[in-house]
Short mmCIF file of C-alpha atoms in Angstrom, two decimals:
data_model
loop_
_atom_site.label_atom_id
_atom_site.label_comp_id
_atom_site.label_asym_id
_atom_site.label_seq_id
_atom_site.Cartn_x
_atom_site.Cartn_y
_atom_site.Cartn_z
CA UNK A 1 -42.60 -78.33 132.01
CA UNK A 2 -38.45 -78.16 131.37
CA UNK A 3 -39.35 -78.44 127.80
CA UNK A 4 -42.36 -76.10 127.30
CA UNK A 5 -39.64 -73.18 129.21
CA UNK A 6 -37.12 -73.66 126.93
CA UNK A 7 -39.26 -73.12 123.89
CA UNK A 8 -41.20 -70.00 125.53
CA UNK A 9 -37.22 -69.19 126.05
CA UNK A 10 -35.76 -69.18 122.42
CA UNK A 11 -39.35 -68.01 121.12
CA UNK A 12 -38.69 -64.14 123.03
CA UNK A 13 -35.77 -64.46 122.35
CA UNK A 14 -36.50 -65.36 118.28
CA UNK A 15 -39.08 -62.42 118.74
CA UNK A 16 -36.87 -59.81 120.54
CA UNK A 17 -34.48 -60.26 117.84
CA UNK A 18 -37.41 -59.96 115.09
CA UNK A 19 -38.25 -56.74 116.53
CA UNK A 20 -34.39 -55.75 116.50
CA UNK A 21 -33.70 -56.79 113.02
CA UNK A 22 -37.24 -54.17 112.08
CA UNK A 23 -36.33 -51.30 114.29
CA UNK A 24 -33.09 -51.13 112.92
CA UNK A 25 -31.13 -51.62 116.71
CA UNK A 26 -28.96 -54.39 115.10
CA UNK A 27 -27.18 -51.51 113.13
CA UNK A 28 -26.57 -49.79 116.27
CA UNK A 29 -25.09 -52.49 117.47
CA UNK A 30 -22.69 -53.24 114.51
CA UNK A 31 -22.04 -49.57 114.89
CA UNK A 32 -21.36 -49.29 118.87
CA UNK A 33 -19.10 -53.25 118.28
CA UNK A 34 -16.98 -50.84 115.44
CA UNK A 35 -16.42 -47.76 117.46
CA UNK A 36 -15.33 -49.78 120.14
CA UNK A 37 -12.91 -51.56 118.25
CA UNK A 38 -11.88 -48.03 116.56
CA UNK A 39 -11.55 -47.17 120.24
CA UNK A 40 -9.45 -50.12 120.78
CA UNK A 41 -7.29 -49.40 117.86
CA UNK A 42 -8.91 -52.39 116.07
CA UNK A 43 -9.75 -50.31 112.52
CA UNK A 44 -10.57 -52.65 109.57
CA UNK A 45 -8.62 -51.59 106.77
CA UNK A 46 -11.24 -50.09 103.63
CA UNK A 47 -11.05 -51.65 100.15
CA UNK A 48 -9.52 -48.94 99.07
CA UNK A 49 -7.19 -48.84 101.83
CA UNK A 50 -5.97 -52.13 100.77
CA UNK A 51 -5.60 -51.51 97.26
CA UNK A 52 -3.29 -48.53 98.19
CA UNK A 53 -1.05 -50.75 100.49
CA UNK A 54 -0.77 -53.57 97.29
CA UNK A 55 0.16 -50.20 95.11
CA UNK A 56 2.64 -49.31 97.60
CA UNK A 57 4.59 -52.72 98.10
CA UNK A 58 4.21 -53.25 93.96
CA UNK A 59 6.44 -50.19 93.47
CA UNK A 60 8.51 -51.60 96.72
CA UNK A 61 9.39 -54.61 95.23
CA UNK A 62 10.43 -52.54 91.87
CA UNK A 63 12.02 -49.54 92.87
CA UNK A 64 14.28 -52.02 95.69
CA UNK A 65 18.48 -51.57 94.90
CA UNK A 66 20.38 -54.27 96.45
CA UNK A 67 23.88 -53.01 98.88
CA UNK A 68 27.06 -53.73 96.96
CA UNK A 69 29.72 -54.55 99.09
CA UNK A 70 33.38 -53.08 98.82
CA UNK A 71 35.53 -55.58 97.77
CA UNK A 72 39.56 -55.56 96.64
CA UNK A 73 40.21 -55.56 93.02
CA UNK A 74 43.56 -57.13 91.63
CA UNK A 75 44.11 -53.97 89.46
CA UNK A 76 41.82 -51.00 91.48
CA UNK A 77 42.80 -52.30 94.26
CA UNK A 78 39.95 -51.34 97.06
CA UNK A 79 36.81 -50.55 95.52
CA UNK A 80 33.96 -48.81 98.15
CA UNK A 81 30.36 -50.36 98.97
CA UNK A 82 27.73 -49.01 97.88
CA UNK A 83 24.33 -48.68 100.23
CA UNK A 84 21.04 -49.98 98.88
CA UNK A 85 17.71 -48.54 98.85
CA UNK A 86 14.29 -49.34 99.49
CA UNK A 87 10.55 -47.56 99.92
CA UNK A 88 9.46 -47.60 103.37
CA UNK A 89 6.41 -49.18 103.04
CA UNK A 90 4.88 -48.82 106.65
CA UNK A 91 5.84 -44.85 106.45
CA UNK A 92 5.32 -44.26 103.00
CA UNK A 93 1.43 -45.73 103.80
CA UNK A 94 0.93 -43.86 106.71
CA UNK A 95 1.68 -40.54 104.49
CA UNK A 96 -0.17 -41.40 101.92
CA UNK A 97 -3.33 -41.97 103.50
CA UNK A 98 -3.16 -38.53 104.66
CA UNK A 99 -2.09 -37.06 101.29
CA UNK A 100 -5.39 -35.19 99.23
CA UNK A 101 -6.99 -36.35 96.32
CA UNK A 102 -5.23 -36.60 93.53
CA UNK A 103 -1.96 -36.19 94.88
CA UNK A 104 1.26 -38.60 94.18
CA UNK A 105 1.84 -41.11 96.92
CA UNK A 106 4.99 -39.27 98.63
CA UNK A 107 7.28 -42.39 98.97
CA UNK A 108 9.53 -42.29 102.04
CA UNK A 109 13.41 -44.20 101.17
CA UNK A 110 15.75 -45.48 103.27
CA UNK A 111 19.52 -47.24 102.43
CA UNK A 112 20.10 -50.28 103.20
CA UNK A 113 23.76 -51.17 104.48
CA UNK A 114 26.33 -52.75 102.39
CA UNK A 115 27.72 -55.76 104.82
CA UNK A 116 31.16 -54.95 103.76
CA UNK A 117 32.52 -51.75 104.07
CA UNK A 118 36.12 -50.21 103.95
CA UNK A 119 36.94 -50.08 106.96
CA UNK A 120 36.17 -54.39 106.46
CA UNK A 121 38.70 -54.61 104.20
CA UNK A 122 41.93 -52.92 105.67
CA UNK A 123 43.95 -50.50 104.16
CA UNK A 124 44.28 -50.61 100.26
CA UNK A 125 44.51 -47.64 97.99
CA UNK A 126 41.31 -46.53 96.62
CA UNK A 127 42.19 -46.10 92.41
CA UNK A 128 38.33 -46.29 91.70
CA UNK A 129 34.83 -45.54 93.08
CA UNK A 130 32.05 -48.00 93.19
CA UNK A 131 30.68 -48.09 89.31
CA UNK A 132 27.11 -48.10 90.75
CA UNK A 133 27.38 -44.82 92.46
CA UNK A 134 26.82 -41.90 90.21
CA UNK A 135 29.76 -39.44 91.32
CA UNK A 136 32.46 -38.05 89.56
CA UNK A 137 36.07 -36.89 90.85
CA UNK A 138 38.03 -33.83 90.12
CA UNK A 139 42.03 -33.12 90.23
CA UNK A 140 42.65 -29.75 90.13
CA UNK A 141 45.87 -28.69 88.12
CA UNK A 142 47.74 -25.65 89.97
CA UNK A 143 51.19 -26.26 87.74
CA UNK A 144 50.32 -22.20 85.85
CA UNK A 145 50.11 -20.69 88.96
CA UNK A 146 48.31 -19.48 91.70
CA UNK A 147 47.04 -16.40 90.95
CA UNK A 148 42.83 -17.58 90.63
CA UNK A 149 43.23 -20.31 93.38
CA UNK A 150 42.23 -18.47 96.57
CA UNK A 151 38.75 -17.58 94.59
CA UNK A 152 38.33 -21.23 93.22
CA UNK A 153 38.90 -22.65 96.66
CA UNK A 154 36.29 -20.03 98.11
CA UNK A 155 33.77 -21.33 95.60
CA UNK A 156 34.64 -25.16 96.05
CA UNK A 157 34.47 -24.52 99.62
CA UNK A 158 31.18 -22.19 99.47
CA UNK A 159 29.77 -25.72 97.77
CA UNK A 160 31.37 -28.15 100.04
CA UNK A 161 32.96 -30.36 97.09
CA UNK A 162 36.52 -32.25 97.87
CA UNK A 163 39.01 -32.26 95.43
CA UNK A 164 42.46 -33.16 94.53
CA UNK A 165 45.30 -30.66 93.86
CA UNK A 166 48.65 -31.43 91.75
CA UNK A 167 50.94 -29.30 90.40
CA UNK A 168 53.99 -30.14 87.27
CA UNK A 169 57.47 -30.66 88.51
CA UNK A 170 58.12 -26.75 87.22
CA UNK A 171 55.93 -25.32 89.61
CA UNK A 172 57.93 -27.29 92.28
CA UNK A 173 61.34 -26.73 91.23
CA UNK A 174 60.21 -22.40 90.98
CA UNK A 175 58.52 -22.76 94.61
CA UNK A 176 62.10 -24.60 95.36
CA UNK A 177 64.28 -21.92 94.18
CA UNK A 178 62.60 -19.19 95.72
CA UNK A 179 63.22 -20.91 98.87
CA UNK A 180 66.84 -22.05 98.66
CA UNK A 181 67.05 -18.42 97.66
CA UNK A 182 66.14 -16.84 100.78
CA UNK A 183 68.31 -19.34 102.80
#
């Protein structure tokens, strides 16, 4: 009698699930099981999806630019670090799968640390930036006068860019005279 239950058992059960599979109600299932792992924050990533995250770490790995750390230099003496960069990956996804069609995936940077700065090293004059950074320095030669330096410094101020003033020994030895004049 155990027996003959058991297989009127599994039969509905075999049957119920026949008539699930032809009324289409094991679709609604798959679809209630996804929205409630959607709900859960359980989304399964689309082909698509996936293909964009492999583009996205590709041009990681290739676009990547390792720290330099400052160092001393027998001749330049101290010689600054220079920060590394990298794409964001996580970020950079996230954007870009809210970007339209057809747009460029907006890659998101951020720098990397050197693990030896200046301040590391102690004090050392600086004769020479890093070679890696693209910069360029500018000394400022005041020894013919003065007479267009208050609009030069507005405009190098205006722009925020640092630079270094000298002036020839004449320029000194005038501004000198004038003084031990007037004393």
């Amino acid at each position: 009698m155990k027996g003959i239950k058991a297989i009127v058992a599994v039969a509905g059960v075999a049957f119920v699930s026949g008539i699930g599979v032809m009324t289409g109600s094991w679709d609604y299932i798959k679809q209630l099981n996804q929205a409630q792992s959607a709900a859960h924050g359980e989304q399964q990533p689309a082909a698509a999806d996936v293909q964009l995250l492999g583009e996205i770490e590709a041009e990681a790995a290739k676009k990547r630019i390792e720290p330099v750390d400052a160092r001393v230099d027998s001749v330049w003496k101290a010689i600054p670090g220079y920060n590394g960069q990298e794409i964001d990956v996580e970020e950079t996804y996230k954007r870009a799968l809210k970007r339209k069609a057809g747009e460029p995936i907006p890659y998101v940077y951020r720098q990397i640390p050197a693990k030896v700065t200046l301040d590391d090293l102690g004090q050392h004059p600086i004769y020479r930036g890093n070679p890696n950074k693209p910069m360029v320095s500018l000394m400022i030669n005041v020894a013919w006068g003065n007479e267009y330096l208050k609009p030069m410094l507005d405009i190098l101020d205006e722009e925020n860019i640092k630079t270094t003033f000298f002036s020839g020994w004449k320029l000194v030895e005038k501004k000198i005279r004038n003084w031990l004049r007037k004393y």
